[in-house]
């Protein structure tokens, strides 16, 4: 009996390890591919870039400066701030004045729907009444520091690959390596592999054809959602439409976070998946199974003499798959961002030891976040409290004006992005 259980554990471990290895290999291969030739100025269609803000972010001034100076010949920026007294509005106006640009419109969210996230309301406002010549809509987050060619890279993939949408990749590389930041880096490694394999877009660096964001079904669903990128990915997947992953647009996030902030970050992102993607059971289930085998089932099996050889072999397969895919994918990402002169965290002995120490922390927080995402019925983000149900799916039940809450910082537990 125990031998059969051991064989079962080993078999499942091998299968899970194989899936993880394949996902890592796919992303590594994509990152190693040479950059495709970009569109010339004459080939670039007009774009509207939308930035939705509630409160400020540590790198917001830098983000705005980069956004206003993109190497793209014809684009207009729409910045949607949550309210007239939002502190982000002053930051945006100062950035416009310093840059001396004329292609930026600042919109104030005058009506927030009570049955969707504030960001969803802002997206609908920012993408309404598009200019007649606009062919593509891009969306960026306030914590994203863009490189000059980012928008051209996204649009090139839309035009050349015949995709409906194109997404960049978020890569964490904190300025100061802490246990929380390293744990988020490790989580994002595994997350990026799954996002690439399952074609899950990242809303922080995203472009789509105008017809996609103007689709009545998508706009209706956004108006009742707690997230937009997973919703878009689910719709594209159901329809069989192409989503292009633009590895040149690997965006480095250098914020530092605490363990408490990380747990809120992970829980909220898993909530986005559960509430908006039709494959959420597979996504959360695979992550939970991988962690459960690595940190619970196989280690406990080592305590039983009959199970020990099977669990040890399974654990070795899992660790080789996890560490191997992380190493190769990390090296490929490092080389990709180095092409434009950026550097990731230097792999000093201290950082290597910190990454080893953070592995069980990452797995524990991910497991807790997955469980919380499946059970929680309420969450707070940047002073807004939402309740989740069946009809309506999302309800805003409490609000602290953004001017009265602590301005965003990387260690604020309910503000981590």
Coordinates of C-alpha atoms in Angstrom, one line a residue:
X1 CA 0.0 0.0 0.0
X2 CA 2.7 2.5 1.0
X3 CA 4.8 1.6 -2.0
X4 CA 1.8 2.4 -4.3
X5 CA 1.4 5.7 -2.6
X6 CA 5.1 6.4 -3.0
X7 CA 5.0 5.5 -6.7
X8 CA 1.9 7.8 -7.1
X9 CA 3.8 10.7 -5.4
X10 CA 6.8 10.2 -7.6
X11 CA 4.7 10.0 -10.8
X12 CA 2.8 13.2 -10.0
X13 CA 6.1 14.9 -9.1
X14 CA 7.7 13.9 -12.4
X15 CA 4.7 15.2 -14.4
X16 CA 4.6 18.5 -12.5
X17 CA 8.3 18.9 -12.9
X18 CA 8.1 18.2 -16.6
X19 CA 5.3 20.8 -17.1
X20 CA 7.4 23.4 -15.1
X21 CA 10.5 22.6 -17.1
X22 CA 8.6 23.0 -20.4
X23 CA 7.2 26.3 -19.4
X24 CA 10.6 27.5 -18.4
X25 CA 12.1 26.3 -21.7
X26 CA 9.5 28.1 -23.7
X27 CA 10.0 31.5 -22.1
X28 CA 13.8 31.1 -22.1
X29 CA 13.7 30.3 -25.9
X30 CA 11.5 33.3 -26.5
X31 CA 13.8 35.6 -24.5
X32 CA 16.8 34.4 -26.5
X33 CA 15.3 35.1 -29.9
X34 CA 16.7 38.2 -31.6
X35 CA 14.6 41.3 -31.7
X36 CA 12.4 41.7 -34.8
X37 CA 13.0 44.7 -37.0
X38 CA 10.8 47.6 -35.8
X39 CA 8.4 49.7 -37.8
X40 CA 9.7 52.8 -39.5
X41 CA 8.2 56.1 -38.6
X42 CA 6.1 56.0 -41.8
X43 CA 4.7 52.6 -40.9
X44 CA 3.7 53.6 -37.3
X45 CA -0.1 54.0 -36.9
X46 CA -1.5 56.6 -34.5
X47 CA -1.8 55.4 -30.9
X48 CA -3.6 56.6 -27.8
X49 CA -1.7 55.6 -24.6
X50 CA -3.7 55.4 -21.4
X51 CA -2.3 55.7 -17.9
X52 CA -4.7 55.2 -14.9
X53 CA -3.6 56.6 -11.6
X54 CA -4.9 56.6 -8.0
X55 CA -2.2 58.0 -5.7
X56 CA 1.4 58.2 -6.5
X57 CA 4.1 55.6 -7.0
X58 CA 7.9 55.8 -6.1
X59 CA 8.9 55.9 -9.8
X60 CA 5.9 57.9 -11.1
X61 CA 7.9 61.1 -12.1
X62 CA 10.4 58.9 -13.9
X63 CA 7.6 56.9 -15.6
X64 CA 5.9 60.1 -16.8
X65 CA 9.1 61.6 -18.1
X66 CA 9.8 58.4 -20.1
X67 CA 6.2 58.1 -21.3
X68 CA 6.2 61.6 -22.7
X69 CA 9.5 61.0 -24.5
X70 CA 8.9 57.7 -26.2
X71 CA 10.5 57.0 -29.6
X72 CA 7.2 56.9 -31.4
X73 CA 6.1 59.4 -34.1
X74 CA 2.4 59.7 -33.5
X75 CA 0.9 59.0 -30.1
X76 CA -1.3 60.9 -27.7
X77 CA -1.3 60.3 -23.9
X78 CA -4.5 60.2 -21.8
X79 CA -3.8 60.3 -18.0
X80 CA -6.9 59.4 -15.9
X81 CA -6.6 60.5 -12.3
X82 CA -9.0 59.1 -9.7
X83 CA -10.2 62.5 -8.5
X84 CA -9.6 66.2 -8.8
X85 CA -7.6 66.3 -5.5
X86 CA -5.6 63.1 -6.2
X87 CA -1.9 63.9 -5.4
X88 CA -1.0 62.1 -8.7
X89 CA -2.6 65.0 -10.6
X90 CA 0.0 67.5 -9.3
X91 CA 2.8 65.1 -10.2
X92 CA 1.4 64.7 -13.7
X93 CA 0.9 68.5 -14.3
X94 CA 4.5 69.2 -13.1
X95 CA 5.8 66.5 -15.5
X96 CA 3.9 68.0 -18.4
X97 CA 5.2 71.4 -17.7
X98 CA 8.8 70.2 -17.3
X99 CA 8.6 68.2 -20.5
X100 CA 6.9 70.9 -22.5
X101 CA 4.7 68.4 -24.3
X102 CA 1.4 69.1 -26.1
X103 CA 0.2 65.6 -26.7
X104 CA -1.1 64.9 -23.1
X105 CA -4.7 65.1 -21.9
X106 CA -5.4 64.9 -18.1
X107 CA -8.8 63.4 -17.4
X108 CA -10.5 63.3 -14.0
X109 CA -12.6 60.3 -13.1
X110 CA -15.9 62.1 -12.4
X111 CA -17.9 58.9 -12.0
X112 CA -16.7 55.6 -10.5
X113 CA -18.9 52.6 -11.0
X114 CA -19.7 50.9 -7.7
X115 CA -19.6 47.4 -9.2
X116 CA -16.1 47.3 -10.6
X117 CA -12.6 48.3 -9.6
X118 CA -11.6 52.0 -9.8
X119 CA -9.0 51.1 -12.5
X120 CA -11.8 49.5 -14.6
X121 CA -13.8 52.8 -14.5
X122 CA -10.7 54.7 -15.4
X123 CA -9.9 52.4 -18.3
X124 CA -13.4 52.8 -19.7
X125 CA -13.1 56.6 -19.4
X126 CA -9.6 56.8 -20.9
X127 CA -10.6 54.6 -23.9
X128 CA -13.9 56.3 -24.7
X129 CA -14.4 58.7 -27.6
X130 CA -11.1 57.8 -29.3
X131 CA -9.8 60.1 -32.1
X132 CA -10.9 59.0 -35.6
X133 CA -7.4 58.3 -36.7
X134 CA -6.5 56.1 -33.7
X135 CA -5.8 52.5 -34.6
X136 CA -4.1 51.2 -31.5
X137 CA -4.6 51.7 -27.8
X138 CA -1.8 51.1 -25.3
X139 CA -2.1 50.9 -21.5
X140 CA 0.6 51.4 -18.9
X141 CA 0.9 51.3 -15.1
X142 CA 2.2 54.1 -12.9
X143 CA 5.0 51.9 -11.5
X144 CA 6.4 51.0 -15.0
X145 CA 9.6 52.7 -16.1
X146 CA 9.5 52.5 -19.9
X147 CA 12.5 52.4 -22.3
X148 CA 12.3 54.7 -25.4
X149 CA 11.4 52.0 -27.9
X150 CA 8.8 50.2 -25.8
X151 CA 5.7 51.4 -27.6
X152 CA 7.2 50.9 -31.1
X153 CA 8.0 47.3 -30.0
X154 CA 4.5 46.6 -29.0
X155 CA 3.0 48.1 -32.1
X156 CA 5.4 46.3 -34.3
X157 CA 4.2 43.0 -33.0
X158 CA 0.6 44.0 -33.6
X159 CA 1.3 45.0 -37.1
X160 CA 3.8 42.3 -38.2
X161 CA 2.3 39.3 -36.3
X162 CA -1.3 40.0 -36.9
X163 CA -2.1 39.9 -33.2
X164 CA -5.1 41.4 -31.5
X165 CA -3.0 42.5 -28.5
X166 CA 0.6 42.6 -27.5
X167 CA 2.1 42.5 -24.0
X168 CA 5.4 43.1 -22.4
X169 CA 6.9 41.2 -19.5
X170 CA 7.3 42.5 -15.9
X171 CA 10.6 41.6 -14.3
X172 CA 11.4 42.5 -10.7
X173 CA 14.9 43.6 -9.8
X174 CA 14.8 45.6 -6.5
X175 CA 17.3 48.3 -5.9
X176 CA 17.9 46.9 -2.4
X177 CA 17.7 43.1 -2.1
X178 CA 15.5 42.2 0.9
X179 CA 13.8 38.9 1.7
X180 CA 10.4 40.3 0.6
X181 CA 11.8 41.7 -2.6
X182 CA 13.7 38.5 -3.5
X183 CA 10.6 36.4 -2.7
X184 CA 8.6 38.6 -5.2
X185 CA 11.4 38.1 -7.8
X186 CA 11.2 34.4 -7.4
X187 CA 7.4 34.4 -7.6
X188 CA 7.5 36.6 -10.7
X189 CA 9.9 34.2 -12.4
X190 CA 7.5 31.3 -12.1
X191 CA 4.5 33.6 -12.8
X192 CA 6.1 34.9 -16.1
X193 CA 6.7 31.3 -17.3
X194 CA 3.0 30.5 -16.7
X195 CA 1.8 33.8 -18.2
X196 CA 3.8 33.1 -21.4
X197 CA 2.7 29.5 -21.7
X198 CA -1.0 30.3 -21.1
X199 CA -1.0 33.6 -23.0
X200 CA -1.9 35.8 -20.0
X201 CA -1.3 39.5 -20.7
X202 CA 0.1 42.0 -18.3
X203 CA -1.9 45.2 -18.1
X204 CA 1.1 47.3 -17.0
X205 CA 2.6 47.3 -20.6
X206 CA -0.1 46.4 -23.1
X207 CA -1.3 47.4 -26.5
X208 CA -4.3 46.3 -28.5
X209 CA -6.2 47.1 -31.7
X210 CA -8.8 49.7 -31.3
X211 CA -11.5 47.2 -32.2
X212 CA -10.6 45.1 -29.2
X213 CA -11.1 47.8 -26.5
X214 CA -14.2 49.1 -28.3
X215 CA -15.8 45.6 -28.3
X216 CA -19.1 46.0 -26.5
X217 CA -18.7 42.6 -24.7
X218 CA -15.3 43.5 -23.3
X219 CA -16.4 47.0 -22.2
X220 CA -19.5 45.5 -20.5
X221 CA -17.3 42.9 -18.7
X222 CA -14.8 45.5 -17.7
X223 CA -17.6 47.6 -16.2
X224 CA -18.3 44.6 -13.8
X225 CA -14.8 43.4 -13.1
X226 CA -12.0 43.7 -10.5
X227 CA -9.3 43.5 -13.2
X228 CA -8.8 44.1 -16.9
X229 CA -5.8 42.2 -18.2
X230 CA -6.9 38.7 -17.1
X231 CA -10.3 39.5 -18.5
X232 CA -8.8 40.5 -21.8
X233 CA -6.6 37.4 -21.9
X234 CA -9.6 35.2 -21.1
X235 CA -11.7 36.7 -23.9
X236 CA -8.8 36.5 -26.5
X237 CA -8.2 32.8 -25.5
X238 CA -11.9 31.9 -25.8
X239 CA -12.1 33.5 -29.2
X240 CA -8.9 32.0 -30.5
X241 CA -7.4 35.5 -31.1
X242 CA -3.6 36.0 -31.0
X243 CA -1.8 37.6 -28.1
X244 CA 1.8 38.5 -28.9
X245 CA 4.5 38.4 -26.2
X246 CA 7.1 41.1 -26.8
X247 CA 10.2 40.0 -25.0
X248 CA 12.0 43.2 -26.0
X249 CA 9.5 45.0 -23.8
X250 CA 10.7 43.2 -20.7
X251 CA 10.1 46.0 -18.1
X252 CA 12.3 46.1 -15.0
X253 CA 10.6 47.0 -11.7
X254 CA 13.1 48.1 -9.1
X255 CA 10.7 48.6 -6.1
X256 CA 11.4 47.1 -2.7
X257 CA 8.6 45.4 -0.8
X258 CA 8.0 43.9 2.6
X259 CA 6.7 40.4 3.3
X260 CA 3.4 41.8 4.4
X261 CA 3.2 43.9 1.3
X262 CA 4.1 40.9 -0.8
X263 CA 1.3 38.8 0.6
X264 CA -1.2 41.5 -0.3
X265 CA 0.3 41.8 -3.7
X266 CA 0.1 38.1 -4.4
X267 CA -3.4 37.7 -3.0
X268 CA -4.7 40.5 -5.1
X269 CA -3.1 39.2 -8.3
X270 CA -4.5 35.7 -7.7
X271 CA -7.9 37.4 -7.1
X272 CA -7.6 38.9 -10.6
X273 CA -7.1 35.4 -12.0
X274 CA -9.9 33.8 -10.0
X275 CA -12.5 36.5 -10.8
X276 CA -11.6 37.1 -14.5
X277 CA -10.1 34.1 -16.2
X278 CA -11.9 31.0 -17.3
X279 CA -8.8 28.8 -16.6
X280 CA -8.4 30.1 -13.0
X281 CA -8.7 26.6 -11.5
X282 CA -5.9 25.3 -13.6
X283 CA -3.7 28.3 -12.9
X284 CA -4.2 28.3 -9.1
X285 CA -4.3 24.5 -8.9
X286 CA -1.0 23.9 -10.7
X287 CA 0.8 26.5 -8.5
X288 CA -0.7 25.0 -5.3
X289 CA 0.1 21.4 -6.4
X290 CA 3.7 22.4 -7.2
X291 CA 4.2 24.1 -3.9
X292 CA 2.4 21.3 -2.0
X293 CA 4.6 18.6 -3.4
X294 CA 7.8 20.6 -3.0
X295 CA 7.3 21.9 0.5
X296 CA 4.8 19.5 2.2
X297 CA 4.2 16.1 0.6
X298 CA 7.7 15.1 -0.4
X299 CA 9.4 16.4 2.7
X300 CA 6.9 14.7 4.9
X301 CA 7.3 11.5 2.9
X302 CA 11.0 11.5 3.7
X303 CA 10.1 10.6 7.3
X304 CA 8.6 7.3 6.3
X305 CA 11.0 4.5 5.3
X306 CA 8.9 3.0 2.5
X307 CA 8.0 6.4 1.0
X308 CA 11.5 7.9 1.4
X309 CA 13.1 6.7 -1.9
X310 CA 10.1 7.7 -4.0
X311 CA 9.6 11.1 -2.3
X312 CA 13.4 11.8 -2.4
X313 CA 13.4 11.1 -6.1
X314 CA 10.3 13.2 -6.7
X315 CA 11.7 16.1 -4.6
X316 CA 14.9 16.1 -6.6
X317 CA 13.0 16.3 -9.9
X318 CA 10.9 19.2 -8.6
X319 CA 13.9 21.1 -7.3
X320 CA 15.9 20.6 -10.4
X321 CA 13.0 21.7 -12.5
X322 CA 12.4 24.8 -10.4
X323 CA 16.0 25.9 -9.9
X324 CA 17.0 25.0 -13.4
X325 CA 14.2 26.9 -15.1
X326 CA 14.7 29.9 -12.9
X327 CA 18.5 30.0 -13.7
X328 CA 18.1 29.7 -17.4
X329 CA 15.2 32.0 -17.7
X330 CA 16.9 34.5 -15.4
X331 CA 20.0 34.5 -17.5
X332 CA 18.0 35.0 -20.7
X333 CA 16.2 37.9 -19.2
X334 CA 19.4 39.4 -18.0
X335 CA 20.8 39.3 -21.5
X336 CA 17.7 40.8 -23.0
X337 CA 17.6 43.9 -20.8
X338 CA 21.4 44.2 -21.2
X339 CA 20.8 44.8 -24.9
X340 CA 19.5 48.2 -24.0
X341 CA 22.0 49.0 -21.3
X342 CA 20.1 47.9 -18.2
X343 CA 21.3 45.6 -15.5
X344 CA 19.5 43.3 -13.1
X345 CA 20.5 42.4 -9.6
X346 CA 24.2 41.4 -9.5
X347 CA 24.5 37.7 -8.4
X348 CA 26.8 38.3 -5.5
X349 CA 27.3 35.5 -2.9
X350 CA 25.0 37.4 -0.5
X351 CA 22.2 37.6 -3.1
X352 CA 22.6 33.9 -3.9
X353 CA 22.3 33.0 -0.3
X354 CA 19.3 35.3 0.1
X355 CA 17.6 33.7 -2.8
X356 CA 18.1 30.2 -1.3
X357 CA 16.8 31.5 2.0
X358 CA 13.8 33.1 0.3
X359 CA 12.6 29.9 -1.5
X360 CA 10.5 28.5 1.4
X361 CA 9.2 32.0 2.1
X362 CA 8.1 32.4 -1.5
X363 CA 6.4 29.1 -1.5
X364 CA 4.6 29.7 1.8
X365 CA 3.4 33.2 0.8
X366 CA 2.3 31.9 -2.6
X367 CA 0.3 29.0 -1.0
X368 CA -1.3 31.4 1.5
X369 CA -2.2 33.9 -1.3
X370 CA -3.7 31.1 -3.5
X371 CA -5.8 30.0 -0.5
X372 CA -6.9 33.5 0.3
X373 CA -7.8 34.3 -3.3
X374 CA -10.1 31.3 -3.3
X375 CA -11.8 32.1 0.0
X376 CA -11.7 35.9 0.5
X377 CA -14.8 37.9 0.0
X378 CA -13.3 41.3 0.7
X379 CA -10.1 43.2 0.0
X380 CA -8.8 46.7 0.3
X381 CA -6.5 48.4 -2.2
X382 CA -5.3 52.1 -2.0
X383 CA -8.1 53.0 0.4
X384 CA -10.9 51.3 -1.5
X385 CA -12.6 48.3 0.0
X386 CA -14.4 45.8 -2.3
X387 CA -16.7 42.9 -1.6
X388 CA -17.0 40.0 -3.9
X389 CA -20.1 37.9 -4.6
X390 CA -22.1 36.4 -7.4
X391 CA -24.5 39.1 -8.5
X392 CA -23.0 41.6 -8.5
X393 CA -19.5 40.1 -8.6
X394 CA -17.8 43.3 -7.3
X395 CA -19.2 46.0 -5.0
X396 CA -17.3 49.0 -3.6
X397 CA -18.3 49.2 0.0
X398 CA -15.8 51.6 1.5
X399 CA -13.6 54.4 0.5
X400 CA -10.9 56.6 2.2
X401 CA -10.2 59.6 -0.1
X402 CA -6.8 59.1 -1.7
X403 CA -5.6 62.5 -0.3
X404 CA -6.2 61.2 3.2
X405 CA -4.4 57.8 2.9
X406 CA -0.6 57.3 3.1
X407 CA 1.0 58.1 -0.3
X408 CA 2.0 54.9 -1.9
X409 CA 5.3 53.4 -0.9
X410 CA 6.8 50.0 -1.4
X411 CA 6.3 48.9 2.2
X412 CA 2.6 49.9 2.5
X413 CA 0.8 46.6 3.0
X414 CA -2.4 47.4 1.2
X415 CA -0.8 49.4 -1.6
X416 CA 1.8 47.1 -3.0
X417 CA 1.5 46.9 -6.8

